CSV table of C-alpha atoms in Angstrom, one decimal:
chain,number,residue,atom,x,y,z
C,541,MET,CA,-3.3,-75.5,0.6
C,542,ALA,CA,-4.3,-74.9,4.4
C,543,ALA,CA,-2.7,-78.0,5.8
C,544,GLN,CA,0.7,-77.4,4.1
C,545,ARG,CA,0.2,-73.8,6.1
C,546,ALA,CA,-0.6,-76.2,9.3
C,547,LEU,CA,2.4,-77.8,8.9
C,548,LEU,CA,4.5,-75.0,8.4
C,549,ARG,CA,7.2,-73.4,11.7
C,550,PRO,CA,4.5,-69.9,12.3
C,551,ARG,CA,7.9,-68.5,11.3
C,552,ASP,CA,7.6,-69.8,8.1
C,553,ARG,CA,3.5,-68.7,8.4
C,554,LYS,CA,4.5,-65.1,8.3
C,555,ALA,CA,6.3,-64.9,6.1
C,556,ARG,CA,3.8,-66.8,3.9
C,557,GLU,CA,0.8,-64.5,4.7
C,558,ILE,CA,3.0,-61.5,4.4
C,559,GLU,CA,4.3,-62.4,0.7
C,560,LEU,CA,0.6,-63.1,0.1
C,561,LEU,CA,-0.7,-59.8,1.2
C,562,GLU,CA,2.4,-58.1,-0.1
C,563,ARG,CA,1.8,-59.3,-3.7
C,564,MET,CA,-2.4,-58.2,-3.3
C,565,PHE,CA,-1.3,-54.5,-2.6
C,566,ARG,CA,0.9,-54.7,-5.6
C,567,GLU,CA,-1.8,-56.5,-7.9
C,568,LYS,CA,-4.8,-54.1,-6.9
C,569,PRO,CA,-5.1,-50.2,-6.4
C,570,VAL,CA,-8.0,-50.1,-4.2
C,571,VAL,CA,-7.5,-51.6,-0.3
C,572,MET,CA,-10.6,-51.4,1.3
C,573,VAL,CA,-9.6,-51.5,5.2
C,574,LEU,CA,-12.8,-53.2,7.9
C,575,ASP,CA,-13.2,-53.0,12.0
C,576,LEU,CA,-14.1,-56.5,12.5
C,577,THR,CA,-14.4,-55.6,16.3
C,578,ARG,CA,-18.6,-56.6,15.4
C,579,THR,CA,-18.2,-59.0,12.0
C,580,SER,CA,-19.5,-62.4,12.0
C,581,ALA,CA,-17.7,-65.3,10.3
C,582,ASP,CA,-20.6,-65.8,8.2
C,583,VAL,CA,-21.0,-62.0,7.3
C,584,LEU,CA,-17.2,-61.7,5.8
C,585,GLN,CA,-18.1,-65.9,4.4
C,586,ARG,CA,-21.6,-63.9,2.8
C,587,PHE,CA,-19.2,-60.9,1.2
C,588,ARG,CA,-16.6,-63.4,-0.1
C,589,THR,CA,-18.9,-65.2,-2.1
C,590,SER,CA,-20.6,-62.1,-3.4
C,591,PHE,CA,-17.0,-60.3,-4.9
C,592,ARG,CA,-16.3,-63.3,-6.0
C,593,GLY,CA,-14.0,-62.3,-9.6
C,594,ARG,CA,-13.8,-58.9,-8.7
C,595,ALA,CA,-12.9,-58.6,-4.8
C,596,THR,CA,-10.7,-60.6,-2.8
C,597,VAL,CA,-12.0,-60.3,1.1
C,598,ARG,CA,-9.4,-61.6,3.6
C,599,VAL,CA,-8.8,-61.0,7.3
C,600,ALA,CA,-4.9,-60.5,8.6
C,601,LYS,CA,-2.8,-59.3,11.6
C,602,LYS,CA,-2.0,-55.5,11.5
C,603,THR,CA,1.9,-56.4,11.8
C,604,LEU,CA,1.5,-58.6,8.8
C,605,ALA,CA,-0.5,-56.6,6.9
C,606,ALA,CA,1.4,-53.5,7.7
C,607,ILE,CA,5.0,-54.6,7.1
C,608,ALA,CA,3.3,-56.2,3.6
C,609,ALA,CA,2.2,-53.0,3.1
C,610,GLU,CA,5.4,-51.2,3.6
C,611,ARG,CA,7.4,-53.4,1.7
C,612,ALA,CA,4.8,-53.3,-1.7
C,613,GLY,CA,5.1,-49.6,-1.7
C,614,ARG,CA,2.1,-48.5,0.2
C,615,LYS,CA,3.1,-46.3,2.3
C,616,ALA,CA,-0.6,-44.6,3.1
C,617,LEU,CA,-1.9,-47.6,3.6
C,618,ALA,CA,0.8,-48.7,6.2
C,619,GLU,CA,0.7,-45.5,8.3
C,620,LEU,CA,-3.1,-46.3,7.9
C,621,LEU,CA,-2.6,-49.5,9.6
C,622,LYS,CA,-0.2,-48.6,12.3
C,623,GLY,CA,-2.8,-46.0,14.3
C,624,LEU,CA,-5.3,-48.8,13.8
C,625,ARG,CA,-6.7,-50.8,17.3
C,626,THR,CA,-9.3,-52.6,16.2
C,627,PRO,CA,-8.6,-56.5,14.0
C,628,VAL,CA,-9.3,-55.9,10.8
C,629,GLY,CA,-9.8,-57.3,7.2
C,630,PHE,CA,-9.5,-56.2,3.7
C,631,ILE,CA,-11.1,-56.3,0.6
C,632,VAL,CA,-8.2,-55.6,-2.0
C,633,THR,CA,-9.4,-55.0,-5.5
C,634,ASP,CA,-9.3,-52.3,-8.9
C,635,VAL,CA,-13.7,-51.8,-8.1
C,636,ASN,CA,-14.4,-47.7,-7.6
C,637,PRO,CA,-14.0,-47.6,-3.3
C,638,PHE,CA,-17.1,-45.6,-3.7
C,639,ARG,CA,-19.1,-48.3,-5.5
C,640,LEU,CA,-17.7,-50.7,-3.5
C,641,LYS,CA,-19.4,-48.7,-0.1
C,642,LEU,CA,-22.0,-49.3,-1.4
C,643,GLU,CA,-22.4,-52.6,-2.3
C,644,ILE,CA,-21.7,-53.0,1.4
C,645,ASP,CA,-24.7,-51.2,3.2
C,646,ARG,CA,-26.1,-52.5,0.3
C,647,GLY,CA,-25.1,-56.1,1.7
C,648,ARG,CA,-25.8,-55.7,4.8
C,649,ILE,CA,-29.0,-58.1,6.2
C,650,LEU,CA,-31.4,-58.2,8.7
C,651,THR,CA,-30.0,-61.0,11.9
C,652,PRO,CA,-31.8,-61.4,15.5
C,653,PRO,CA,-30.2,-58.7,18.0
C,654,LYS,CA,-27.5,-59.3,21.6
C,655,ALA,CA,-28.3,-57.6,23.9
C,656,GLY,CA,-27.5,-53.9,23.9
C,657,GLU,CA,-28.2,-53.0,20.8
C,658,LYS,CA,-30.1,-50.8,19.6
C,659,ALA,CA,-32.7,-51.5,16.3
C,660,ASP,CA,-32.7,-50.8,13.2
C,661,ILE,CA,-36.4,-51.2,12.5
C,662,ASP,CA,-39.4,-51.4,14.1
C,663,VAL,CA,-39.5,-55.2,15.5
C,664,VAL,CA,-42.5,-56.1,15.3
C,665,VAL,CA,-43.4,-60.4,16.8
C,666,PRO,CA,-46.0,-62.0,14.6
C,667,PRO,CA,-48.7,-64.3,14.9
C,668,MET,CA,-47.3,-67.8,14.6
C,669,ASN,CA,-47.2,-71.3,16.3
C,670,THR,CA,-43.6,-71.7,18.2
C,671,GLY,CA,-43.1,-74.6,18.9
C,672,ILE,CA,-42.1,-73.7,22.2
C,673,PRO,CA,-43.3,-76.6,24.7
C,674,PRO,CA,-45.2,-74.4,27.7
C,675,GLY,CA,-42.9,-74.0,30.5
C,676,PRO,CA,-40.9,-71.1,31.9
C,677,ILE,CA,-40.6,-69.2,28.5
C,678,LEU,CA,-44.4,-68.5,29.3
C,679,SER,CA,-43.1,-65.4,31.5
C,680,GLU,CA,-40.5,-64.3,29.3
C,681,PHE,CA,-43.5,-63.5,26.9
C,682,GLY,CA,-45.7,-62.3,29.8
C,683,LYS,CA,-42.7,-59.6,30.9
C,684,MET,CA,-43.4,-58.5,26.8
C,685,LYS,CA,-46.9,-58.2,27.2
C,686,ILE,CA,-46.8,-61.0,23.8
C,687,PRO,CA,-50.4,-62.9,24.2
C,688,THR,CA,-50.0,-66.9,24.2
C,689,ARG,CA,-52.6,-69.5,23.6
C,690,ILE,CA,-51.5,-73.5,24.0
C,691,GLU,CA,-52.6,-74.9,21.3
C,692,GLY,CA,-51.3,-78.7,20.5
C,693,GLY,CA,-48.8,-78.9,22.9
C,694,THR,CA,-47.2,-75.5,21.8
C,695,ILE,CA,-46.7,-72.2,22.7
C,696,TRP,CA,-48.9,-69.5,19.9
C,697,ILE,CA,-49.1,-65.9,19.7
C,698,ALA,CA,-52.6,-64.7,19.3
C,699,LYS,CA,-52.1,-60.9,18.6
C,700,GLU,CA,-48.7,-59.1,16.4
C,701,THR,CA,-47.2,-57.4,18.5
C,702,VAL,CA,-44.5,-54.1,18.7
C,703,VAL,CA,-41.6,-55.0,21.3
C,704,ALA,CA,-39.5,-52.5,20.2
C,705,LYS,CA,-39.4,-49.2,18.1
C,706,LYS,CA,-36.5,-48.1,15.8
C,707,GLY,CA,-33.3,-46.7,17.8
C,708,ASP,CA,-34.4,-48.7,20.5
C,709,GLU,CA,-31.9,-50.9,23.4
C,710,ILE,CA,-32.4,-54.5,22.9
C,711,SER,CA,-32.6,-55.7,26.4
C,712,PRO,CA,-30.9,-59.0,27.1
C,713,ALA,CA,-34.8,-60.7,28.1
C,714,LEU,CA,-35.7,-59.4,24.4
C,715,ALA,CA,-32.7,-61.1,22.6
C,716,SER,CA,-33.3,-64.2,23.6
C,717,LEU,CA,-36.2,-64.1,22.8
C,718,LEU,CA,-36.1,-63.1,19.9
C,719,ALA,CA,-33.3,-65.6,19.0
C,720,LYS,CA,-35.5,-68.2,20.2
C,721,LEU,CA,-38.1,-67.2,17.4
C,722,ASP,CA,-35.6,-66.4,15.2
C,723,ILE,CA,-36.8,-62.6,14.6
C,724,PRO,CA,-34.2,-60.4,12.8
C,725,ALA,CA,-34.3,-56.6,14.8
C,726,VAL,CA,-30.2,-55.2,12.9
C,727,LEU,CA,-28.9,-54.7,9.9
C,728,ARG,CA,-25.3,-56.8,10.0
C,729,GLY,CA,-22.5,-56.3,7.4
C,730,LEU,CA,-19.3,-55.2,6.8
C,731,THR,CA,-17.9,-52.1,8.6
C,732,VAL,CA,-16.0,-50.0,6.9
C,733,ALA,CA,-12.4,-48.4,8.7
C,734,ALA,CA,-11.7,-46.3,6.1
C,735,ALA,CA,-10.1,-46.8,1.9
C,736,VAL,CA,-7.2,-46.8,0.3
C,737,ASP,CA,-7.2,-45.5,-3.5
C,738,GLY,CA,-3.2,-45.8,-4.8
C,739,GLU,CA,-1.9,-43.7,-1.8
C,740,VAL,CA,-5.3,-41.6,-0.7
C,741,VAL,CA,-6.8,-42.4,2.0
C,742,ILE,CA,-10.7,-42.1,2.1
C,743,ARG,CA,-12.6,-42.2,5.8
C,744,PRO,CA,-16.0,-43.6,5.9
C,745,GLU,CA,-17.2,-40.6,6.2
C,746,ASP,CA,-16.4,-39.7,3.6
C,747,LEU,CA,-17.1,-42.4,1.4
C,748,MET,CA,-20.8,-41.8,1.9
C,749,LEU,CA,-22.8,-41.2,-1.1
C,750,ASP,CA,-26.1,-40.2,-1.2
C,751,LEU,CA,-27.7,-41.0,-4.4
C,752,GLU,CA,-30.3,-39.2,-4.2
C,753,ALA,CA,-28.9,-35.6,-3.1
C,754,PHE,CA,-26.6,-36.5,-6.7
C,755,LYS,CA,-30.3,-37.0,-8.8
C,756,ARG,CA,-31.4,-33.4,-7.5
C,757,ASP,CA,-28.8,-31.9,-8.5
C,758,LEU,CA,-28.0,-33.5,-11.2
C,759,ALA,CA,-31.5,-33.0,-12.6
C,760,SER,CA,-31.3,-29.1,-11.2
C,761,GLY,CA,-28.2,-28.8,-12.9
C,762,TYR,CA,-29.5,-30.5,-16.4
C,763,ALA,CA,-32.6,-27.9,-15.9
C,764,ALA,CA,-30.2,-25.1,-15.5
C,765,ALA,CA,-28.4,-26.0,-18.4
C,766,ARG,CA,-31.4,-26.2,-20.2
C,767,THR,CA,-32.6,-22.9,-19.8
C,768,LEU,CA,-29.9,-21.1,-20.8
C,769,ALA,CA,-28.8,-22.9,-24.0
C,770,ILE,CA,-32.2,-22.0,-24.6
C,771,GLU,CA,-31.8,-18.3,-23.9
C,772,LEU,CA,-28.8,-17.6,-25.7
C,773,GLY,CA,-30.4,-19.9,-28.6
C,774,ILE,CA,-27.1,-22.5,-28.9
C,775,PRO,CA,-28.9,-25.0,-31.4
C,776,GLU,CA,-27.9,-27.9,-29.9
C,777,PRO,CA,-30.2,-31.4,-30.5
C,778,GLU,CA,-31.8,-31.5,-27.1
C,779,VAL,CA,-32.8,-27.9,-27.2
C,780,MET,CA,-33.4,-27.1,-30.8
C,781,ALA,CA,-37.7,-27.4,-30.8
C,782,ASP,CA,-37.9,-25.1,-27.5
C,783,ILE,CA,-35.8,-22.9,-29.3
C,784,LEU,CA,-37.3,-22.5,-32.2
C,785,VAL,CA,-40.7,-21.7,-30.1
C,786,LEU,CA,-39.3,-19.1,-28.2
C,787,ALA,CA,-37.5,-18.0,-31.0
C,788,HIS,CA,-41.4,-18.1,-32.9
C,789,ARG,CA,-43.5,-16.6,-29.3
C,790,ARG,CA,-41.4,-13.6,-29.7
C,791,ALA,CA,-41.2,-13.0,-32.7
C,792,ILE,CA,-45.1,-13.1,-32.9
C,793,ALA,CA,-44.6,-10.5,-30.2
C,794,LEU,CA,-42.4,-8.1,-32.0
C,795,ALA,CA,-45.1,-7.6,-35.1
C,796,ALA,CA,-47.8,-7.4,-32.5
C,797,GLU,CA,-46.0,-4.6,-30.8
C,798,SER,CA,-45.3,-3.0,-34.0
C,799,GLY,CA,-47.8,-3.3,-36.1
C,800,TYR,CA,-46.3,-6.0,-39.0
C,801,VAL,CA,-49.0,-7.5,-41.1
C,802,ALA,CA,-48.4,-10.9,-42.1
C,803,PRO,CA,-50.2,-13.8,-42.3
C,804,GLY,CA,-49.2,-15.5,-39.3
C,805,THR,CA,-49.0,-11.9,-36.8
C,806,VAL,CA,-52.8,-10.4,-38.5
C,807,GLU,CA,-54.3,-12.0,-35.4
C,808,HIS,CA,-51.4,-10.6,-32.6
C,809,VAL,CA,-51.3,-6.9,-34.5
C,810,LEU,CA,-55.4,-6.9,-34.3
C,811,ARG,CA,-55.6,-7.8,-30.3
C,812,VAL,CA,-52.7,-5.3,-29.8
C,813,ALA,CA,-54.6,-3.0,-31.5
C,814,GLU,CA,-57.7,-3.4,-30.1
C,815,ALA,CA,-56.6,-3.4,-26.4
C,816,ARG,CA,-54.6,-0.2,-26.6
C,817,ALA,CA,-57.7,1.2,-28.2
C,818,ARG,CA,-59.6,0.2,-24.7
C,819,ALA,CA,-56.9,1.7,-22.6
C,820,LEU,CA,-57.1,5.4,-24.9
C,821,ALA,CA,-61.0,5.6,-24.6
C,822,GLN,CA,-61.0,4.7,-21.1
C,823,VAL,CA,-58.6,7.7,-20.4
C,824,ILE,CA,-60.2,9.9,-23.1
C,825,GLY,CA,-63.6,9.2,-21.6
C,826,ALA,CA,-65.0,7.9,-24.5
């Protein structure tokens, strides 16, 4: 198929690409638009593999994709693409866009950083045999205050060293050294520009879900609903035992206050009577 496309004239290749994108946009309601400015081919391939059978990951020119979106009747998608100024890719699927965004975020991996990037973790160089022969690189270790020793003709890192804290900008020298040691510091994944579900455009900030906050809210709402159901005496299976316990407690309290004597209330009636007698004795000074 790739060989056939290569043999087509540029105009025919563009027409074929538009037809393919149009079909994709018609068949699936959710289009996740990706900003590929800082996305590498290996990251894209990893997500292609991860989403296989559930979504299609594709890179295309914005102009061709916008034409395809218009032909597919996806006006919101077409307008979105016309307003973007970055290279784009697409995840086309029928998976809920919020779930898809969670999967994208969870799919990020740590990789060695590039100069100027900020560390996503505390960057630690562990004791190890670097496999690098001694030479000018020793001065790089010295600049980073990484203790070393020479053993067996290679450089060994003698002690675990923190070379950058989370949020620190990675210098060119440190980026070069971490690349040689294959030590990760930056999370890489896909950058979402927006999601289009049907004709609804969802911005990336609106796709962010705080699952822990949702869990807390659900737990709080459940507890409040349970308390209300118990107080109102709503006979639902989840609260029946609590309703009966509360009703029994209130019945005992009412019997004790009113002096109603029955096999289950005698002790409570006597306790209330004794308490009242003691209080009365204190008032009259007996």
